mmCIF file of C-alpha atoms in Angstrom:
data_model
loop_
_atom_site.group_PDB
_atom_site.id
_atom_site.type_symbol
_atom_site.label_atom_id
_atom_site.label_comp_id
_atom_site.label_asym_id
_atom_site.label_seq_id
_atom_site.Cartn_x
_atom_site.Cartn_y
_atom_site.Cartn_z
ATOM 1 C CA GLY A 1 -88.663 125.917 4.877
ATOM 2 C CA ALA A 2 -90.068 123.721 7.596
ATOM 3 C CA VAL A 3 -88.306 123.668 10.967
ATOM 4 C CA VAL A 4 -87.172 120.657 12.931
ATOM 5 C CA SER A 5 -85.725 121.161 16.395
ATOM 6 C CA GLN A 6 -83.758 118.840 18.641
ATOM 7 C CA HIS A 7 -83.152 118.982 22.357
ATOM 8 C CA PRO A 8 -80.741 118.885 24.047
ATOM 9 C CA SER A 9 -78.000 120.040 21.711
ATOM 10 C CA ARG A 10 -75.368 118.564 24.013
ATOM 11 C CA VAL A 11 -75.639 116.055 26.824
ATOM 12 C CA ILE A 12 -73.145 114.256 28.997
ATOM 13 C CA CYS A 13 -74.227 111.195 30.896
ATOM 14 C CA LYS A 14 -72.610 108.560 33.024
ATOM 15 C CA SER A 15 -72.029 105.085 31.708
ATOM 16 C CA GLY A 16 -74.980 102.830 32.473
ATOM 17 C CA THR A 17 -77.586 105.565 32.559
ATOM 18 C CA SER A 18 -80.206 106.405 29.948
ATOM 19 C CA VAL A 19 -80.591 109.623 28.043
ATOM 20 C CA LYS A 20 -83.459 110.946 25.959
ATOM 21 C CA ILE A 21 -83.202 113.176 22.904
ATOM 22 C CA GLU A 22 -86.274 114.944 21.561
ATOM 23 C CA CYS A 23 -87.068 115.830 17.978
ATOM 24 C CA ARG A 24 -89.885 118.231 17.210
ATOM 25 C CA SER A 25 -91.423 119.492 14.008
ATOM 26 C CA LEU A 26 -92.222 123.095 14.867
ATOM 27 C CA ASP A 27 -94.558 124.281 12.153
ATOM 28 C CA PHE A 28 -95.891 121.144 10.557
ATOM 29 C CA GLN A 29 -97.056 117.671 11.405
ATOM 30 C CA ALA A 30 -94.696 114.830 10.684
ATOM 31 C CA THR A 31 -96.032 111.311 10.439
ATOM 32 C CA THR A 32 -92.554 110.050 9.689
ATOM 33 C CA MET A 33 -89.288 111.007 11.335
ATOM 34 C CA PHE A 34 -85.836 109.530 10.950
ATOM 35 C CA TRP A 35 -82.965 109.099 13.397
ATOM 36 C CA TYR A 36 -79.282 109.013 12.457
ATOM 37 C CA ARG A 37 -75.963 108.892 14.150
ATOM 38 C CA GLN A 38 -72.801 110.415 12.799
ATOM 39 C CA PHE A 39 -69.225 109.887 13.868
ATOM 40 C CA PRO A 40 -66.609 112.577 13.214
ATOM 41 C CA LYS A 41 -65.696 112.983 9.549
ATOM 42 C CA GLN A 42 -68.153 110.285 8.533
ATOM 43 C CA SER A 43 -71.496 110.383 6.807
ATOM 44 C CA LEU A 44 -74.847 110.070 8.517
ATOM 45 C CA MET A 45 -75.954 106.547 9.265
ATOM 46 C CA LEU A 46 -79.683 105.921 9.317
ATOM 47 C CA MET A 47 -80.671 104.165 12.543
ATOM 48 C CA ALA A 48 -84.429 103.943 12.320
ATOM 49 C CA THR A 49 -87.602 105.284 10.817
ATOM 50 C CA SER A 50 -90.108 106.553 13.342
ATOM 51 C CA ASN A 51 -93.785 106.384 12.427
ATOM 52 C CA GLU A 52 -96.420 108.188 14.452
ATOM 53 C CA GLY A 53 -98.624 105.767 16.313
ATOM 54 C CA SER A 54 -96.701 102.637 15.405
ATOM 55 C CA LYS A 55 -93.424 100.913 16.126
ATOM 56 C CA ALA A 56 -90.248 102.249 14.659
ATOM 57 C CA THR A 57 -88.474 100.394 11.882
ATOM 58 C CA TYR A 58 -84.822 99.820 12.687
ATOM 59 C CA GLU A 59 -81.990 99.442 10.230
ATOM 60 C CA GLN A 60 -79.965 96.263 10.238
ATOM 61 C CA GLY A 61 -77.448 96.187 13.036
ATOM 62 C CA VAL A 62 -79.201 98.765 15.217
ATOM 63 C CA GLU A 63 -80.308 97.375 18.580
ATOM 64 C CA LYS A 64 -83.933 98.321 19.095
ATOM 65 C CA ASP A 65 -83.789 97.574 22.813
ATOM 66 C CA LYS A 66 -80.872 99.920 23.246
ATOM 67 C CA PHE A 67 -82.144 102.759 21.087
ATOM 68 C CA LEU A 68 -85.777 103.190 22.043
ATOM 69 C CA ILE A 69 -87.795 105.350 19.692
ATOM 70 C CA ASN A 70 -91.195 106.755 20.510
ATOM 71 C CA HIS A 71 -93.312 108.823 18.130
ATOM 72 C CA ALA A 72 -96.343 109.520 20.261
ATOM 73 C CA SER A 73 -97.556 112.639 18.481
ATOM 74 C CA LEU A 74 -97.413 114.193 15.036
ATOM 75 C CA THR A 75 -94.826 116.723 16.176
ATOM 76 C CA LEU A 76 -92.594 114.771 18.540
ATOM 77 C CA SER A 77 -90.311 111.773 18.297
ATOM 78 C CA THR A 78 -87.886 110.750 21.016
ATOM 79 C CA LEU A 79 -84.755 108.627 20.996
ATOM 80 C CA THR A 80 -83.716 107.094 24.296
ATOM 81 C CA VAL A 81 -80.266 105.600 24.538
ATOM 82 C CA THR A 82 -80.541 103.029 27.295
ATOM 83 C CA SER A 83 -77.666 101.813 29.456
ATOM 84 C CA ALA A 84 -75.337 104.124 27.599
ATOM 85 C CA HIS A 85 -71.694 103.241 27.158
ATOM 86 C CA PRO A 86 -68.774 105.337 25.919
ATOM 87 C CA GLU A 87 -69.032 103.768 22.468
ATOM 88 C CA ASP A 88 -72.508 105.290 22.171
ATOM 89 C CA SER A 89 -70.945 108.731 22.230
ATOM 90 C CA SER A 90 -71.817 110.291 18.904
ATOM 91 C CA PHE A 91 -73.714 113.043 17.111
ATOM 92 C CA TYR A 92 -77.386 112.093 16.809
ATOM 93 C CA ILE A 93 -79.566 113.794 14.206
ATOM 94 C CA CYS A 94 -83.257 113.545 13.466
ATOM 95 C CA SER A 95 -85.193 114.514 10.388
ATOM 96 C CA ALA A 96 -88.803 114.763 9.375
ATOM 97 C CA ARG A 97 -90.613 114.707 6.108
ATOM 98 C CA GLY A 98 -92.010 118.180 5.546
ATOM 99 C CA PRO A 99 -95.529 119.004 4.418
ATOM 100 C CA LYS A 100 -96.785 118.765 0.862
ATOM 101 C CA ARG A 101 -96.307 122.513 0.422
ATOM 102 C CA SER A 102 -92.574 121.900 0.781
ATOM 103 C CA GLY A 103 -92.618 119.065 -1.738
ATOM 104 C CA ASN A 104 -92.364 116.518 1.081
ATOM 105 C CA THR A 105 -88.738 117.548 1.484
ATOM 106 C CA ILE A 106 -86.816 115.993 4.354
ATOM 107 C CA TYR A 107 -85.736 118.568 6.968
ATOM 108 C CA PHE A 108 -83.123 117.947 9.624
ATOM 109 C CA GLY A 109 -82.737 118.963 13.228
ATOM 110 C CA GLU A 110 -79.648 120.693 14.562
ATOM 111 C CA GLY A 111 -78.232 117.508 16.003
ATOM 112 C CA SER A 112 -77.442 116.396 19.539
ATOM 113 C CA TRP A 113 -73.998 115.564 20.836
ATOM 114 C CA LEU A 114 -74.000 112.704 23.314
ATOM 115 C CA THR A 115 -70.936 112.061 25.433
ATOM 116 C CA VAL A 116 -70.948 109.062 27.724
ATOM 117 C CA VAL A 117 -68.334 109.147 30.463
ATOM 118 C CA LEU B 1 -83.103 102.942 -3.101
ATOM 119 C CA ALA B 2 -80.948 104.620 -5.710
ATOM 120 C CA LYS B 3 -77.297 104.574 -4.727
ATOM 121 C CA THR B 4 -75.394 107.778 -5.248
ATOM 122 C CA THR B 5 -71.756 108.413 -6.072
ATOM 123 C CA GLN B 6 -70.037 111.741 -5.583
ATOM 124 C CA PRO B 7 -66.432 112.935 -5.571
ATOM 125 C CA ILE B 8 -64.978 112.635 -2.091
ATOM 126 C CA SER B 9 -63.561 116.143 -2.042
ATOM 127 C CA MET B 10 -63.178 119.310 -4.089
ATOM 128 C CA ASP B 11 -61.171 122.481 -3.664
ATOM 129 C CA SER B 12 -62.103 125.905 -4.958
ATOM 130 C CA TYR B 13 -61.311 129.574 -4.493
ATOM 131 C CA GLU B 14 -63.551 132.354 -3.366
ATOM 132 C CA GLY B 15 -65.637 133.856 -6.144
ATOM 133 C CA GLN B 16 -65.498 130.798 -8.375
ATOM 134 C CA GLU B 17 -68.413 128.717 -9.540
ATOM 135 C CA VAL B 18 -68.393 125.184 -8.143
ATOM 136 C CA ASN B 19 -70.113 122.247 -9.792
ATOM 137 C CA ILE B 20 -70.541 119.011 -7.866
ATOM 138 C CA THR B 21 -71.815 116.037 -9.814
ATOM 139 C CA CYS B 22 -73.686 113.081 -8.367
ATOM 140 C CA SER B 23 -74.244 109.797 -10.207
ATOM 141 C CA HIS B 24 -77.441 107.856 -9.582
ATOM 142 C CA ASN B 25 -77.646 105.305 -12.362
ATOM 143 C CA ASN B 26 -80.581 103.347 -10.959
ATOM 144 C CA ILE B 27 -82.844 106.275 -10.192
ATOM 145 C CA ALA B 28 -86.520 105.305 -10.273
ATOM 146 C CA THR B 29 -89.294 107.063 -12.156
ATOM 147 C CA ASN B 30 -90.793 108.689 -9.069
ATOM 148 C CA ASP B 31 -87.501 109.656 -7.448
ATOM 149 C CA TYR B 32 -86.510 113.241 -6.849
ATOM 150 C CA ILE B 33 -82.970 114.487 -6.347
ATOM 151 C CA THR B 34 -82.227 116.546 -3.255
ATOM 152 C CA TRP B 35 -79.010 118.214 -2.188
ATOM 153 C CA TYR B 36 -78.016 119.053 1.365
ATOM 154 C CA GLN B 37 -75.188 121.028 2.932
ATOM 155 C CA GLN B 38 -73.696 120.090 6.282
ATOM 156 C CA PHE B 39 -71.352 122.082 8.485
ATOM 157 C CA PRO B 40 -69.481 120.406 11.354
ATOM 158 C CA SER B 41 -71.678 119.663 14.364
ATOM 159 C CA GLN B 42 -74.853 120.714 12.576
ATOM 160 C CA GLY B 43 -77.664 118.845 10.906
ATOM 161 C CA PRO B 44 -77.809 118.859 7.100
ATOM 162 C CA ARG B 45 -79.447 121.889 5.562
ATOM 163 C CA PHE B 46 -81.709 121.629 2.512
ATOM 164 C CA ILE B 47 -80.257 123.358 -0.551
ATOM 165 C CA ILE B 48 -82.326 122.380 -3.571
ATOM 166 C CA GLN B 49 -84.544 119.663 -4.970
ATOM 167 C CA GLY B 50 -85.473 118.751 -8.520
ATOM 168 C CA TYR B 51 -86.897 116.110 -10.800
ATOM 169 C CA LYS B 52 -85.649 116.991 -14.267
ATOM 170 C CA THR B 53 -84.012 119.707 -16.369
ATOM 171 C CA LYS B 54 -82.978 122.715 -14.319
ATOM 172 C CA VAL B 55 -84.020 124.136 -10.987
ATOM 173 C CA THR B 56 -82.709 127.387 -9.562
ATOM 174 C CA ASN B 57 -83.179 129.084 -6.230
ATOM 175 C CA GLU B 58 -81.464 131.890 -4.394
ATOM 176 C CA VAL B 59 -78.439 129.818 -3.404
ATOM 177 C CA ALA B 60 -77.871 127.199 -6.103
ATOM 178 C CA SER B 61 -78.867 125.624 -9.376
ATOM 179 C CA LEU B 62 -79.498 121.976 -10.049
ATOM 180 C CA PHE B 63 -78.970 120.535 -13.493
ATOM 181 C CA ILE B 64 -80.495 117.179 -14.367
ATOM 182 C CA PRO B 65 -79.966 115.637 -17.823
ATOM 183 C CA ALA B 66 -82.755 113.932 -19.697
ATOM 184 C CA ASP B 67 -81.748 110.417 -18.598
ATOM 185 C CA ARG B 68 -81.666 111.583 -14.941
ATOM 186 C CA LYS B 69 -78.763 109.264 -14.178
ATOM 187 C CA SER B 70 -76.756 112.114 -12.770
ATOM 188 C CA SER B 71 -77.230 115.600 -11.442
ATOM 189 C CA THR B 72 -75.004 118.608 -10.915
ATOM 190 C CA LEU B 73 -75.243 121.064 -8.079
ATOM 191 C CA SER B 74 -73.923 124.464 -9.115
ATOM 192 C CA LEU B 75 -72.869 126.991 -6.496
ATOM 193 C CA PRO B 76 -72.214 130.420 -8.032
ATOM 194 C CA ARG B 77 -69.400 132.552 -6.638
ATOM 195 C CA VAL B 78 -68.561 130.524 -3.564
ATOM 196 C CA SER B 79 -67.269 132.098 -0.404
ATOM 197 C CA LEU B 80 -65.258 130.734 2.508
ATOM 198 C CA SER B 81 -68.515 130.030 4.342
ATOM 199 C CA ASP B 82 -69.495 127.514 1.661
ATOM 200 C CA THR B 83 -66.809 125.154 2.954
ATOM 201 C CA ALA B 84 -68.902 122.167 3.983
ATOM 202 C CA VAL B 85 -69.925 118.643 3.050
ATOM 203 C CA TYR B 86 -72.525 118.349 0.310
ATOM 204 C CA TYR B 87 -74.767 115.313 -0.018
ATOM 205 C CA CYS B 88 -77.068 114.304 -2.834
ATOM 206 C CA LEU B 89 -79.993 112.066 -1.984
ATOM 207 C CA VAL B 90 -82.366 110.315 -4.339
ATOM 208 C CA GLY B 91 -85.804 109.112 -3.369
ATOM 209 C CA ASP B 92 -89.552 109.329 -3.788
ATOM 210 C CA PRO B 93 -90.945 112.047 -1.481
ATOM 211 C CA GLU B 94 -94.421 110.544 -1.715
ATOM 212 C CA GLY B 95 -93.318 106.963 -1.321
ATOM 213 C CA GLY B 96 -91.366 107.061 1.901
ATOM 214 C CA PHE B 97 -87.968 108.402 0.827
ATOM 215 C CA LYS B 98 -85.884 106.614 3.400
ATOM 216 C CA THR B 99 -82.808 108.788 3.499
ATOM 217 C CA ILE B 100 -79.641 106.794 2.986
ATOM 218 C CA PHE B 101 -76.603 109.024 2.859
ATOM 219 C CA GLY B 102 -73.575 108.419 0.710
ATOM 220 C CA ALA B 103 -70.161 109.707 1.624
ATOM 221 C CA GLY B 104 -70.854 113.220 0.378
ATOM 222 C CA THR B 105 -68.448 115.710 -1.168
ATOM 223 C CA ARG B 106 -66.209 117.744 1.102
ATOM 224 C CA LEU B 107 -65.841 121.181 -0.495
ATOM 225 C CA PHE B 108 -62.996 123.362 0.713
ATOM 226 C CA VAL B 109 -63.060 126.998 -0.386
ATOM 227 C CA LYS B 110 -59.781 128.853 -0.150
ATOM 228 C CA ALA B 111 -59.179 132.589 -0.022
#
């Protein structure tokens, strides 16, 4: 199947700083990518839909000024957590809609653990 | 978006067949059903996708009745490594398919 990669897999940052997580589609172009966060033993919560060349669409309750999403190319979307606080510590996952040959299946990245200290 | 309902958890033993059912009563005409597996600290992994009747691949089968209001993921001869959370998602791959996850089913395979 199609491959989606995230980087970094783990990051620790100080409270008040910003951190960027990258999501890449490795062998296909993705016009749409999705960002989620997941707390331990809970399901994935959709944060936003990232569309190449346009503004992201955020889910209700997600602060767009805090979670900046950029989808500048067909293979890369980034999530920047600005002015991070300990409560932002979580597992962040991205996904991308695969190509037609895959039935437009959604493929997920490996996830990125963010710890804010 | 079609809401899905799955059992919260299931237990099984190695070598048994496991069937996990998902209810999606308000599935739309263009919606497909997709199942994912997630291990701790990993992103969900695609297992199988189908529209109607039966789909089989090298790891699982997916059974979808004629009314499509439910689906059953069948895992043949599970092993300890199949212990994971399984999610069913319903959506239109061509029409956007915003992925809203339900609670999933936590499968625990015992020796």
